[in-house]
CSV table of C-alpha atoms in Angstrom, one decimal:
chain,number,residue,atom,x,y,z
A,9,MET,CA,-9.1,21.7,18.1
A,10,SER,CA,-9.6,24.8,16.3
A,11,MET,CA,-10.6,28.1,18.1
A,12,PRO,CA,-12.1,31.1,17.0
A,13,TYR,CA,-9.2,33.9,16.6
A,14,GLN,CA,-9.2,37.0,19.1
A,15,GLN,CA,-9.0,40.6,17.6
A,16,THR,CA,-5.6,41.1,19.6
A,17,GLY,CA,-2.7,39.6,20.5
A,18,ASN,CA,-3.2,39.6,24.2
A,19,GLN,CA,-6.6,37.6,23.9
A,20,LEU,CA,-4.8,35.1,21.7
A,21,ASP,CA,-2.3,34.5,24.5
A,22,TYR,CA,-5.0,33.9,27.0
A,23,GLN,CA,-7.2,31.8,24.7
A,24,GLU,CA,-4.4,29.2,24.1
A,25,VAL,CA,-3.6,29.0,27.7
A,26,LYS,CA,-6.8,28.3,28.3
A,27,GLN,CA,-6.8,25.6,25.7
A,28,THR,CA,-3.6,24.0,26.6
A,29,LYS,CA,-5.1,23.8,30.4
A,30,ALA,CA,-8.3,22.2,29.0
A,31,ASP,CA,-6.4,19.3,27.1
A,32,LEU,CA,-3.1,19.4,29.2
A,33,LYS,CA,-3.2,15.4,29.3
A,34,ALA,CA,-0.3,13.2,28.7
A,35,GLU,CA,-0.7,10.7,26.2
A,36,VAL,CA,1.5,7.9,24.9
A,37,HIS,CA,1.3,6.0,21.7
A,38,LEU,CA,2.8,3.2,21.3
A,39,ILE,CA,3.1,2.3,17.6
A,40,GLY,CA,4.9,-0.9,16.3
A,41,GLN,CA,5.1,-4.5,15.4
A,42,ILE,CA,6.2,-8.0,16.8
A,43,VAL,CA,8.5,-8.7,14.6
A,44,GLY,CA,9.5,-12.1,15.4
A,45,GLY,CA,11.9,-14.5,17.2
A,46,LEU,CA,15.4,-15.5,17.3
A,47,ASP,CA,17.5,-18.7,18.6
A,48,PHE,CA,14.2,-20.8,19.7
A,49,GLN,CA,16.2,-24.2,18.8
A,50,THR,CA,13.3,-25.6,17.7
A,51,ASP,CA,11.5,-27.6,14.6
A,52,ASP,CA,7.9,-26.9,15.8
A,53,GLY,CA,5.8,-23.7,14.9
A,54,LEU,CA,6.3,-20.9,17.1
A,55,PHE,CA,3.6,-17.9,18.2
A,56,CYS,CA,3.9,-15.3,20.9
A,57,GLU,CA,1.2,-13.7,22.5
A,58,LEU,CA,1.5,-10.3,24.4
A,59,ALA,CA,-0.6,-8.9,27.1
A,60,ILE,CA,-0.3,-5.2,27.9
A,61,ASP,CA,0.5,-4.5,31.8
A,62,CYS,CA,0.4,-1.2,32.7
A,63,GLY,CA,-0.4,0.8,35.9
A,64,ASP,CA,-3.6,2.4,37.2
A,65,GLY,CA,-3.2,6.1,35.7
A,66,TRP,CA,-2.8,4.4,32.4
A,67,ASP,CA,-5.9,4.6,30.3
A,68,LEU,CA,-6.2,2.7,27.0
A,69,LEU,CA,-8.3,4.4,24.9
A,70,GLN,CA,-7.5,3.0,21.7
A,71,PRO,CA,-8.1,0.1,20.7
A,72,GLY,CA,-11.0,-0.2,22.7
A,73,ASN,CA,-10.6,-3.8,23.7
A,74,ASN,CA,-7.7,-5.0,25.6
A,75,LYS,CA,-8.0,-8.5,24.8
A,76,GLY,CA,-4.2,-9.3,24.1
A,77,ILE,CA,-2.1,-10.1,21.1
A,78,GLN,CA,-1.7,-13.1,19.6
A,79,THR,CA,0.5,-13.7,16.3
A,80,GLN,CA,0.6,-15.8,13.5
A,81,THR,CA,2.5,-19.4,14.2
A,82,SER,CA,6.0,-19.1,12.3
A,83,TYR,CA,8.4,-22.1,11.5
A,84,ALA,CA,12.1,-21.1,10.7
A,85,ASN,CA,15.4,-23.0,9.6
A,86,PRO,CA,17.9,-23.1,12.0
A,87,GLY,CA,19.5,-19.7,12.6
A,88,GLN,CA,16.4,-17.6,10.7
A,89,LEU,CA,14.1,-15.5,12.2
A,90,PHE,CA,10.4,-16.6,13.1
A,91,SER,CA,8.5,-14.1,11.6
A,92,TRP,CA,5.7,-12.9,13.0
A,93,GLY,CA,5.3,-9.3,12.0
A,94,HIS,CA,2.0,-8.5,13.9
A,95,PRO,CA,1.4,-5.0,14.1
A,96,PHE,CA,-0.1,-3.2,17.0
A,97,ASP,CA,-1.5,0.6,17.9
A,98,LEU,CA,-2.2,1.6,21.4
A,99,HIS,CA,-3.2,4.9,22.4
A,100,PHE,CA,-3.1,6.0,26.4
A,101,SER,CA,-4.0,8.6,28.3
A,102,VAL,CA,-1.6,8.9,31.4
A,103,SER,CA,-2.9,11.0,34.6
A,104,ASN,CA,0.3,8.8,36.9
A,105,ILE,CA,3.1,8.1,35.2
A,106,ILE,CA,3.8,5.1,37.9
A,107,GLY,CA,3.3,1.5,36.0
A,108,TRP,CA,4.8,2.5,32.2
A,109,PRO,CA,3.4,-0.2,30.1
A,110,LYS,CA,5.2,-3.2,29.7
A,111,ALA,CA,4.5,-6.4,27.7
A,112,LEU,CA,4.2,-9.8,28.8
A,113,LEU,CA,5.4,-12.1,26.3
A,114,LYS,CA,4.4,-15.8,26.1
A,115,VAL,CA,6.0,-18.0,23.0
A,116,TRP,CA,3.9,-20.8,22.3
A,117,ARG,CA,5.1,-23.7,20.3
A,118,LEU,CA,3.0,-25.7,17.8
A,119,ASP,CA,3.9,-29.3,17.2
A,120,SER,CA,3.7,-31.6,14.2
A,121,SER,CA,0.3,-33.4,16.2
A,122,ASN,CA,-1.0,-29.8,16.3
A,123,LYS,CA,-0.9,-29.3,20.0
A,124,ILE,CA,0.3,-26.2,21.6
A,125,ASP,CA,2.3,-25.8,24.5
A,126,ALA,CA,4.3,-23.5,26.7
A,127,CYS,CA,7.7,-22.6,25.5
A,128,SER,CA,9.0,-19.8,27.4
A,129,TYR,CA,8.1,-16.3,29.1
A,130,GLY,CA,9.3,-12.5,29.0
A,131,THR,CA,8.8,-9.3,30.3
A,132,ALA,CA,9.8,-6.2,27.7
A,133,ILE,CA,9.4,-2.7,28.9
A,134,PHE,CA,8.6,-0.1,26.6
A,135,PRO,CA,11.1,2.5,26.0
A,136,ARG,CA,10.3,5.9,27.3
A,137,SER,CA,11.6,8.5,25.0
A,138,ALA,CA,10.0,9.4,22.1
A,139,GLY,CA,11.2,7.6,18.7
A,140,TYR,CA,11.8,4.5,16.9
A,141,HIS,CA,13.2,1.7,19.0
A,142,GLN,CA,14.4,-2.2,18.6
A,143,ILE,CA,13.5,-4.2,22.0
A,144,THR,CA,15.3,-7.8,22.4
A,145,CYS,CA,13.5,-9.5,25.1
A,146,GLU,CA,15.5,-12.9,26.2
A,147,THR,CA,12.8,-15.6,27.2
A,148,TRP,CA,13.3,-18.1,29.8
A,149,THR,CA,11.6,-21.7,30.2
A,150,PRO,CA,10.7,-22.3,33.7
A,151,THR,CA,12.1,-25.9,34.8
A,152,GLY,CA,11.0,-26.5,38.2
A,153,GLU,CA,10.1,-25.0,41.6
A,154,ASN,CA,12.3,-25.0,44.8
A,155,LEU,CA,9.6,-25.6,47.0
A,156,ASP,CA,11.9,-26.0,50.3
A,157,LEU,CA,12.2,-22.1,49.9
A,158,GLU,CA,8.9,-21.7,50.1
A,159,ILE,CA,8.2,-23.4,53.5
A,160,ARG,CA,10.4,-20.7,55.2
A,161,LYS,CA,8.2,-17.8,56.8
A,162,PRO,CA,8.1,-14.9,55.2
A,163,ASN,CA,10.4,-12.8,57.7
A,164,GLU,CA,13.1,-15.2,58.2
A,165,ASP,CA,16.5,-14.0,57.4
A,166,LEU,CA,18.5,-16.1,55.5
A,167,ALA,CA,21.5,-16.3,57.3
A,168,THR,CA,20.1,-16.9,60.8
A,169,ASN,CA,18.0,-19.6,60.2
A,170,THR,CA,20.0,-22.2,58.7
A,171,ASP,CA,18.5,-25.2,59.7
A,172,GLN,CA,15.2,-24.0,57.7
A,173,PHE,CA,16.5,-23.4,54.2
A,174,SER,CA,17.3,-25.2,51.7
A,175,LYS,CA,20.9,-26.1,51.1
A,176,PHE,CA,20.1,-27.4,47.5
A,177,ASP,CA,18.6,-24.7,45.0
A,178,ARG,CA,18.0,-27.4,42.8
A,179,SER,CA,16.6,-30.1,45.1
A,180,LEU,CA,13.1,-30.5,44.1
A,181,ASP,CA,13.9,-29.8,40.4
A,182,TRP,CA,14.5,-33.1,39.0
A,183,ARG,CA,10.7,-34.3,39.4
A,184,PHE,CA,9.6,-31.5,37.0
A,185,GLN,CA,12.8,-32.3,34.5
A,186,ALA,CA,11.5,-36.1,34.5
A,187,LEU,CA,7.9,-35.2,33.8
A,188,SER,CA,8.8,-33.0,31.2
A,189,PHE,CA,11.1,-35.3,29.2
A,190,TYR,CA,8.3,-37.9,29.3
A,191,MET,CA,5.7,-35.4,28.5
A,192,GLU,CA,8.0,-33.6,26.1
A,193,ASN,CA,6.7,-30.5,27.6
A,194,PRO,CA,8.1,-27.9,30.0
A,195,PRO,CA,6.1,-27.0,32.9
A,196,ARG,CA,3.8,-24.2,32.5
A,197,LEU,CA,3.5,-21.3,34.8
A,198,THR,CA,-0.2,-20.8,36.5
A,199,THR,CA,-0.4,-16.9,36.4
A,200,LEU,CA,1.8,-14.6,34.8
A,201,ALA,CA,2.3,-12.6,38.1
A,202,PRO,CA,5.9,-13.4,37.9
A,203,LEU,CA,6.5,-11.2,35.0
A,204,THR,CA,4.9,-8.4,36.5
A,205,THR,CA,6.7,-6.3,38.9
A,206,ASP,CA,3.5,-5.0,40.9
A,207,LYS,CA,0.7,-7.1,41.1
A,208,GLY,CA,1.5,-9.0,44.7
A,209,ASP,CA,2.8,-12.3,43.5
A,210,PHE,CA,6.0,-11.4,42.1
A,211,ALA,CA,7.8,-12.2,45.1
A,212,ARG,CA,6.9,-15.9,44.5
A,213,ARG,CA,9.7,-15.8,41.4
A,214,LYS,CA,12.4,-16.7,43.5
A,215,ILE,CA,11.2,-20.1,43.7
A,216,LEU,CA,11.5,-20.9,40.2
A,217,ASN,CA,14.4,-22.5,38.1
A,218,SER,CA,14.5,-21.7,34.6
A,219,ILE,CA,16.4,-22.4,31.2
A,220,SER,CA,17.1,-19.5,28.7
A,221,ASN,CA,15.6,-19.8,25.6
A,222,GLY,CA,15.5,-17.6,22.5
A,223,ARG,CA,14.8,-13.7,21.9
A,224,VAL,CA,11.6,-11.9,20.8
A,225,ILE,CA,11.9,-8.9,18.7
A,226,ILE,CA,9.8,-5.9,19.0
A,227,GLU,CA,10.2,-3.0,16.9
A,228,VAL,CA,8.2,0.3,18.3
A,229,GLU,CA,7.6,4.1,18.0
A,230,VAL,CA,6.9,5.9,20.8
A,231,ILE,CA,5.0,9.3,20.5
A,232,LEU,CA,4.8,11.1,23.5
A,233,LYS,CA,2.0,14.2,23.8
A,234,ASN,CA,2.3,16.9,26.3
A,235,PHE,CA,5.3,15.5,28.1
A,236,LYS,CA,7.0,18.9,27.5
A,237,ARG,CA,4.8,20.9,28.9
A,238,LEU,CA,4.3,18.9,32.0
A,239,SER,CA,8.0,18.9,32.3
A,240,PHE,CA,8.0,15.0,32.3
A,241,SER,CA,11.6,13.3,30.7
A,242,GLY,CA,11.6,11.8,26.9
A,243,GLN,CA,10.0,14.0,24.5
B,24,MET,CA,-7.2,52.4,-0.9
B,25,ASN,CA,-8.5,56.1,-2.2
B,26,THR,CA,-5.9,58.2,-0.3
B,27,ARG,CA,-6.4,61.5,-1.9
B,28,ASN,CA,-7.4,64.1,0.3
B,29,TYR,CA,-10.3,65.8,-0.9
B,30,LYS,CA,-11.6,68.7,1.1
B,31,LYS,CA,-15.5,68.9,1.0
B,32,ASP,CA,-17.2,72.1,1.4
B,33,VAL,CA,-19.3,72.2,4.3
B,34,SER,CA,-22.0,74.4,2.8
B,35,ASP,CA,-22.3,71.9,-0.3
B,36,GLN,CA,-24.3,69.2,1.6
B,37,GLY,CA,-26.4,67.5,-0.8
B,38,SER,CA,-23.8,67.5,-3.9
B,39,MET,CA,-22.6,63.8,-4.8
B,40,LYS,CA,-20.7,65.3,-7.9
B,41,GLY,CA,-17.2,63.6,-8.4
B,42,GLN,CA,-16.0,61.2,-5.6
B,43,THR,CA,-16.6,61.5,-1.7
B,44,ASN,CA,-14.0,60.6,0.1
B,45,GLN,CA,-14.8,57.9,2.2
B,46,ASN,CA,-12.4,58.7,5.1
B,47,PHE,CA,-13.9,61.9,5.3
B,48,GLY,CA,-10.6,63.8,4.7
B,49,TYR,CA,-8.4,61.5,7.1
B,50,THR,CA,-5.2,59.5,5.3
B,51,GLN,CA,-3.9,57.0,6.7
B,52,PRO,CA,-0.3,57.1,8.7
B,53,GLN,CA,2.4,56.6,6.5
B,54,GLN,CA,3.6,53.2,8.0
B,55,PHE,CA,0.4,51.5,6.9
B,56,GLN,CA,0.1,52.8,3.3
B,57,ASP,CA,0.4,49.2,1.9
B,58,GLY,CA,-2.8,48.4,3.5
B,59,ILE,CA,-2.6,45.8,6.4
B,60,SER,CA,-2.8,46.8,9.8
B,61,ARG,CA,-0.8,45.3,12.5
B,62,ILE,CA,-3.5,43.4,13.7
B,63,GLN,CA,-4.1,41.9,10.7
B,64,GLU,CA,-0.5,41.2,10.3
B,65,GLU,CA,-0.8,39.4,13.1
B,66,MET,CA,-3.7,37.4,12.5
B,67,MET,CA,-1.6,36.2,9.2
B,68,ASP,CA,1.6,35.0,11.0
B,69,PRO,CA,1.3,31.3,10.9
B,70,ARG,CA,2.9,31.1,14.0
B,71,ASN,CA,-0.6,32.5,15.8
B,72,ILE,CA,-2.8,30.4,14.0
B,73,GLN,CA,-4.2,26.9,15.9
B,74,PRO,CA,-4.7,25.1,12.8
B,75,ASP,CA,-7.1,22.3,12.8
B,76,SER,CA,-5.4,19.5,11.7
B,77,MET,CA,-1.7,17.7,11.1
B,78,PHE,CA,0.0,16.6,8.1
B,79,LEU,CA,2.2,13.5,7.4
B,80,ASN,CA,4.0,13.9,4.5
B,81,PHE,CA,6.2,11.3,3.6
B,82,SER,CA,8.5,9.5,0.8
B,83,GLY,CA,10.7,6.8,0.0
B,84,VAL,CA,12.0,3.9,-1.8
B,85,LEU,CA,11.4,0.1,-2.0
B,86,GLU,CA,14.9,-0.4,-2.5
B,87,CYS,CA,16.1,-4.2,-2.6
B,88,GLY,CA,15.1,-7.4,-1.2
B,89,GLU,CA,15.8,-11.0,-0.8
B,90,CYS,CA,13.6,-13.8,-0.9
B,91,GLU,CA,14.5,-17.3,-0.7
B,92,ASP,CA,16.2,-19.0,-4.0
B,93,GLU,CA,14.0,-16.4,-6.0
B,94,GLU,CA,15.5,-15.1,-8.7
B,95,SER,CA,12.7,-12.7,-10.2
B,96,LEU,CA,10.5,-11.0,-8.1
B,97,ARG,CA,7.9,-8.0,-8.3
B,98,ILE,CA,7.1,-5.8,-5.3
B,99,GLU,CA,3.6,-4.5,-4.6
B,100,TYR,CA,2.8,-1.7,-1.8
B,101,ALA,CA,-0.1,-0.3,-0.4
B,102,VAL,CA,-0.3,2.1,2.8
B,103,LYS,CA,-3.0,1.5,5.2
B,104,TYR,CA,-4.0,3.8,7.7
B,105,GLY,CA,-6.9,4.1,10.6
B,106,GLY,CA,-10.0,4.9,8.6
B,107,ASP,CA,-11.9,7.3,10.6
B,108,ASP,CA,-9.5,10.1,11.7
B,109,TRP,CA,-7.0,9.8,8.6
B,110,ALA,CA,-7.4,11.5,5.0
B,111,TYR,CA,-5.4,10.3,2.3
B,112,LEU,CA,-5.0,13.6,-0.2
B,113,LYS,CA,-4.5,12.7,-3.6
B,114,THR,CA,-2.0,14.3,-5.6
B,115,SER,CA,-3.9,13.7,-9.1
B,116,ASN,CA,-7.3,12.6,-10.2
B,117,ASN,CA,-6.1,9.4,-11.8
B,118,ALA,CA,-8.2,6.5,-10.9
B,119,ASP,CA,-5.6,4.5,-9.6
B,120,ASP,CA,-4.7,7.0,-7.4
B,121,ALA,CA,-7.7,6.6,-5.4
B,122,GLU,CA,-5.8,4.8,-2.4
B,123,PRO,CA,-1.7,5.0,-1.8
B,124,SER,CA,-0.7,1.7,-3.6
B,125,GLY,CA,1.6,0.9,-6.6
B,126,ILE,CA,3.0,-2.3,-8.3
B,127,SER,CA,6.5,-1.8,-9.2
B,128,GLN,CA,8.7,-3.9,-12.3
B,129,LEU,CA,9.6,-7.7,-12.3
B,130,SER,CA,13.4,-7.4,-11.4
B,131,THR,CA,15.9,-10.5,-11.2
B,132,SER,CA,19.1,-11.0,-9.4
B,133,ARG,CA,22.5,-10.2,-11.1
B,134,ASN,CA,24.3,-13.3,-11.2
B,135,LEU,CA,23.9,-16.8,-9.3
B,136,HIS,CA,26.3,-15.6,-6.4
B,137,SER,CA,24.0,-13.0,-5.1
B,138,ARG,CA,20.1,-13.6,-4.4
B,139,ASN,CA,19.8,-9.8,-4.0
B,140,ILE,CA,17.0,-8.3,-6.4
B,141,VAL,CA,16.6,-4.3,-6.8
B,142,TRP,CA,13.6,-2.7,-7.4
B,143,ASN,CA,14.5,0.9,-6.6
B,144,PHE,CA,10.7,2.0,-6.4
B,145,PRO,CA,9.8,5.4,-5.3
B,146,PHE,CA,6.2,6.1,-3.2
B,147,GLU,CA,5.1,9.3,-1.7
B,148,CYS,CA,2.1,9.7,0.5
B,149,ASN,CA,0.3,12.7,2.0
B,150,PHE,CA,-2.1,12.4,4.6
B,151,GLN,CA,-4.3,14.8,6.8
B,152,THR,CA,-5.4,13.7,10.7
B,153,LYS,CA,-6.4,14.7,13.6
B,154,ASN,CA,-5.5,11.4,15.6
B,155,ILE,CA,-2.3,9.6,16.0
B,156,PHE,CA,-3.8,6.3,16.5
B,157,GLY,CA,-4.0,4.7,13.1
B,158,TRP,CA,-0.7,5.7,12.2
B,159,PRO,CA,0.0,4.6,8.4
B,160,GLN,CA,2.0,1.1,7.9
B,161,VAL,CA,3.3,0.3,4.4
B,162,VAL,CA,2.1,-3.5,3.8
B,163,VAL,CA,4.1,-5.3,0.8
B,164,ARG,CA,3.6,-8.2,-1.3
B,165,LEU,CA,6.2,-10.1,-3.3
B,166,SER,CA,5.4,-12.1,-6.4
B,167,GLY,CA,6.8,-13.6,-9.1
B,168,PRO,CA,6.9,-16.6,-11.5
B,169,ASP,CA,6.5,-20.2,-10.6
B,170,PHE,CA,7.8,-23.0,-12.3
B,171,MET,CA,5.3,-22.8,-15.2
B,172,GLY,CA,5.6,-18.8,-15.4
B,173,ARG,CA,2.3,-18.2,-13.7
B,174,SER,CA,2.7,-15.1,-11.1
B,175,VAL,CA,2.0,-16.1,-7.6
B,176,ALA,CA,2.5,-14.8,-4.1
B,177,LYS,CA,5.8,-15.6,-2.7
B,178,GLY,CA,5.7,-13.5,0.6
B,179,TYR,CA,4.2,-10.6,2.4
B,180,GLY,CA,5.5,-8.0,5.2
B,181,SER,CA,4.6,-4.9,7.3
B,182,VAL,CA,6.2,-1.9,8.5
B,183,HIS,CA,5.1,1.3,10.4
B,184,VAL,CA,6.0,4.8,8.7
B,185,PRO,CA,8.4,6.5,10.9
B,186,THR,CA,7.3,8.7,13.3
B,187,GLN,CA,10.2,10.9,13.6
B,188,PRO,CA,11.1,13.8,10.8
B,189,GLY,CA,13.9,13.4,8.9
B,190,TYR,CA,15.6,9.9,6.7
B,191,HIS,CA,14.9,6.7,7.9
B,192,GLU,CA,16.4,3.3,6.5
B,193,ARG,CA,13.5,-0.1,7.7
B,194,ILE,CA,14.2,-3.6,7.2
B,195,ILE,CA,11.0,-5.2,6.3
B,196,ARG,CA,10.9,-9.0,7.3
B,197,ILE,CA,9.1,-11.0,4.5
B,198,PHE,CA,7.0,-14.3,5.6
B,199,LYS,CA,4.9,-16.9,3.3
B,200,PRO,CA,1.6,-18.8,4.3
B,201,LEU,CA,2.1,-22.5,4.5
B,202,PRO,CA,-0.5,-24.4,3.0
B,203,ILE,CA,-2.8,-26.7,4.9
B,204,SER,CA,-1.3,-30.3,4.4
B,205,GLY,CA,1.3,-31.6,2.1
B,206,PHE,CA,-1.3,-32.8,-0.3
B,207,THR,CA,-2.7,-29.3,-1.0
B,208,GLY,CA,0.6,-28.1,-1.2
B,209,PHE,CA,1.7,-29.8,-4.1
B,210,LEU,CA,-1.4,-29.7,-5.6
B,211,GLY,CA,-1.0,-26.2,-5.5
B,212,TYR,CA,2.1,-25.9,-6.4
B,213,LEU,CA,1.0,-27.6,-9.8
B,214,LEU,CA,-1.8,-25.8,-10.5
B,215,GLY,CA,-0.6,-22.3,-9.2
B,216,ASN,CA,-2.9,-21.9,-6.7
B,217,THR,CA,-0.4,-21.7,-3.9
B,218,ALA,CA,-1.3,-20.5,-0.4
B,219,GLU,CA,-2.4,-16.9,-0.8
B,220,LEU,CA,-3.9,-14.2,1.5
B,221,LYS,CA,-7.0,-12.6,-0.1
B,222,ASN,CA,-7.2,-8.9,0.8
B,223,PHE,CA,-3.3,-9.1,1.9
B,224,ASP,CA,-3.5,-5.3,3.0
B,225,LYS,CA,-6.2,-5.5,5.3
B,226,VAL,CA,-4.8,-8.9,7.0
B,227,ILE,CA,-1.4,-8.0,7.6
B,228,SER,CA,-1.8,-4.5,8.9
B,229,SER,CA,-4.8,-5.3,11.4
B,230,GLY,CA,-3.1,-8.5,13.0
B,231,GLU,CA,-7.1,-9.4,13.1
B,232,GLY,CA,-7.9,-13.1,12.9
B,233,ARG,CA,-4.1,-13.9,11.9
B,234,GLU,CA,-3.9,-16.9,15.0
B,235,VAL,CA,-4.7,-19.3,12.9
B,236,THR,CA,-2.1,-19.0,10.2
B,237,ARG,CA,0.9,-20.7,9.8
B,238,VAL,CA,4.0,-18.9,7.9
B,239,LYS,CA,7.6,-19.0,7.1
B,240,SER,CA,10.1,-16.8,7.2
B,241,VAL,CA,11.5,-16.5,3.6
B,242,GLY,CA,13.5,-13.2,3.6
B,243,TYR,CA,13.6,-9.2,4.0
B,244,VAL,CA,13.0,-5.8,1.7
B,245,LYS,CA,15.0,-3.0,2.7
B,246,VAL,CA,13.0,0.3,2.9
B,247,LYS,CA,14.1,4.1,3.2
B,248,PHE,CA,11.7,6.5,4.4
B,249,HIS,CA,11.9,10.5,4.2
B,250,VAL,CA,9.3,11.9,6.6
B,251,THR,CA,7.9,15.4,6.9
B,252,LEU,CA,5.2,16.5,9.7
B,253,VAL,CA,3.3,19.7,10.0
B,254,ASN,CA,1.7,21.0,13.2
B,255,PHE,CA,2.3,18.3,15.0
B,256,ASP,CA,4.1,20.6,17.8
B,257,LYS,CA,0.8,22.9,17.6
B,258,PHE,CA,-0.8,19.8,18.7
B,259,GLY,CA,1.6,19.0,21.7
B,260,TYR,CA,3.5,16.4,19.9
B,261,LEU,CA,6.7,16.5,18.7
């Protein structure tokens, strides 16, 4: 970043402008910690998996490998925080601001026979203004599907084709609920597509039925570079 | 500066007697008499100099905390930062100032009704950096006596140093690793080898390889930070 100092004031301004244009790329640093989970009413151990979902114009510079985060398994008394305390440090170079990073969270449960199973899902959007933020992400557990909604062809209107859409919003839920009662585990999502907004399969989220679950707390410090110079808000 | 006005005799070419006037009879105008030209003054103005690194200076206090049912605890901290771009600036030449860390006094809660343990342990660190990646974190370890009086670890936790200048308060959530089985735990309790983390500062600050550990939440620690950032705006941040 150091540049040779020029003799007169005018040349200094010109050099600074040249330097500024050369590295005038917006960069975003997300520095923080997955603190823990609250209100998951279970005696088993819980751990959280986090995957970063961002647009095409976002380039993850550091850390080099984006293999996702998996926290430690934590146990807690009722009403206590399941503490994961997993730090993360992400450095993005932004060429297109579309697709601000989101954290796709998946909370897993480790029961007493050392078997792991999915507990709940959530999507947390990272804040867009510089500074310290505490994000609380409410999570939900899928309980079943409503396949009748899927049978309806895509472009048909709900109001006009009354014989095609299901009057019962919970029509096939009982099958999943019976199975999860005997198997002691809830149904799992096959892909994380229903969690993101722009990966195509998000529209299938309407066939899901879900039940509310606990919340995941994330603390993050957002540092923005060159946002003010490029007239982006937030810095 | 030689400001004497010495008129040299043109006919006397070879004589070097006495001082010659280096300026050949020219004296500087009055406003530059103090020896600095306007250009040099502009060069020395800090607003015109492009610095080559940023500095982070923070100080703070590890104030107080609670850990389930513990009466006496000591807190140890270490500041972990990204190795390549960051440099820790020592303030003294002591051997224990090589890396930013410290161990506090052993403190006890005041009475049976409150489990709040006060350390009021101050710290201050200076860092020089060219990159934000690897922002420092404060990693803490609580330790105290077990039933036989041996010093064992009671909990760990970490928090990032705040990135905005000014005064901030943070809460560090403390967790304790669980033993692998009930028998190991019982034996460890008797022998003083409770489940602990070796190199706790590296393990907790990086997050690598923690997928297989099992922990339990045990409490919290309150920290106060005061942060000053230098040259961050010249690099495009802030």
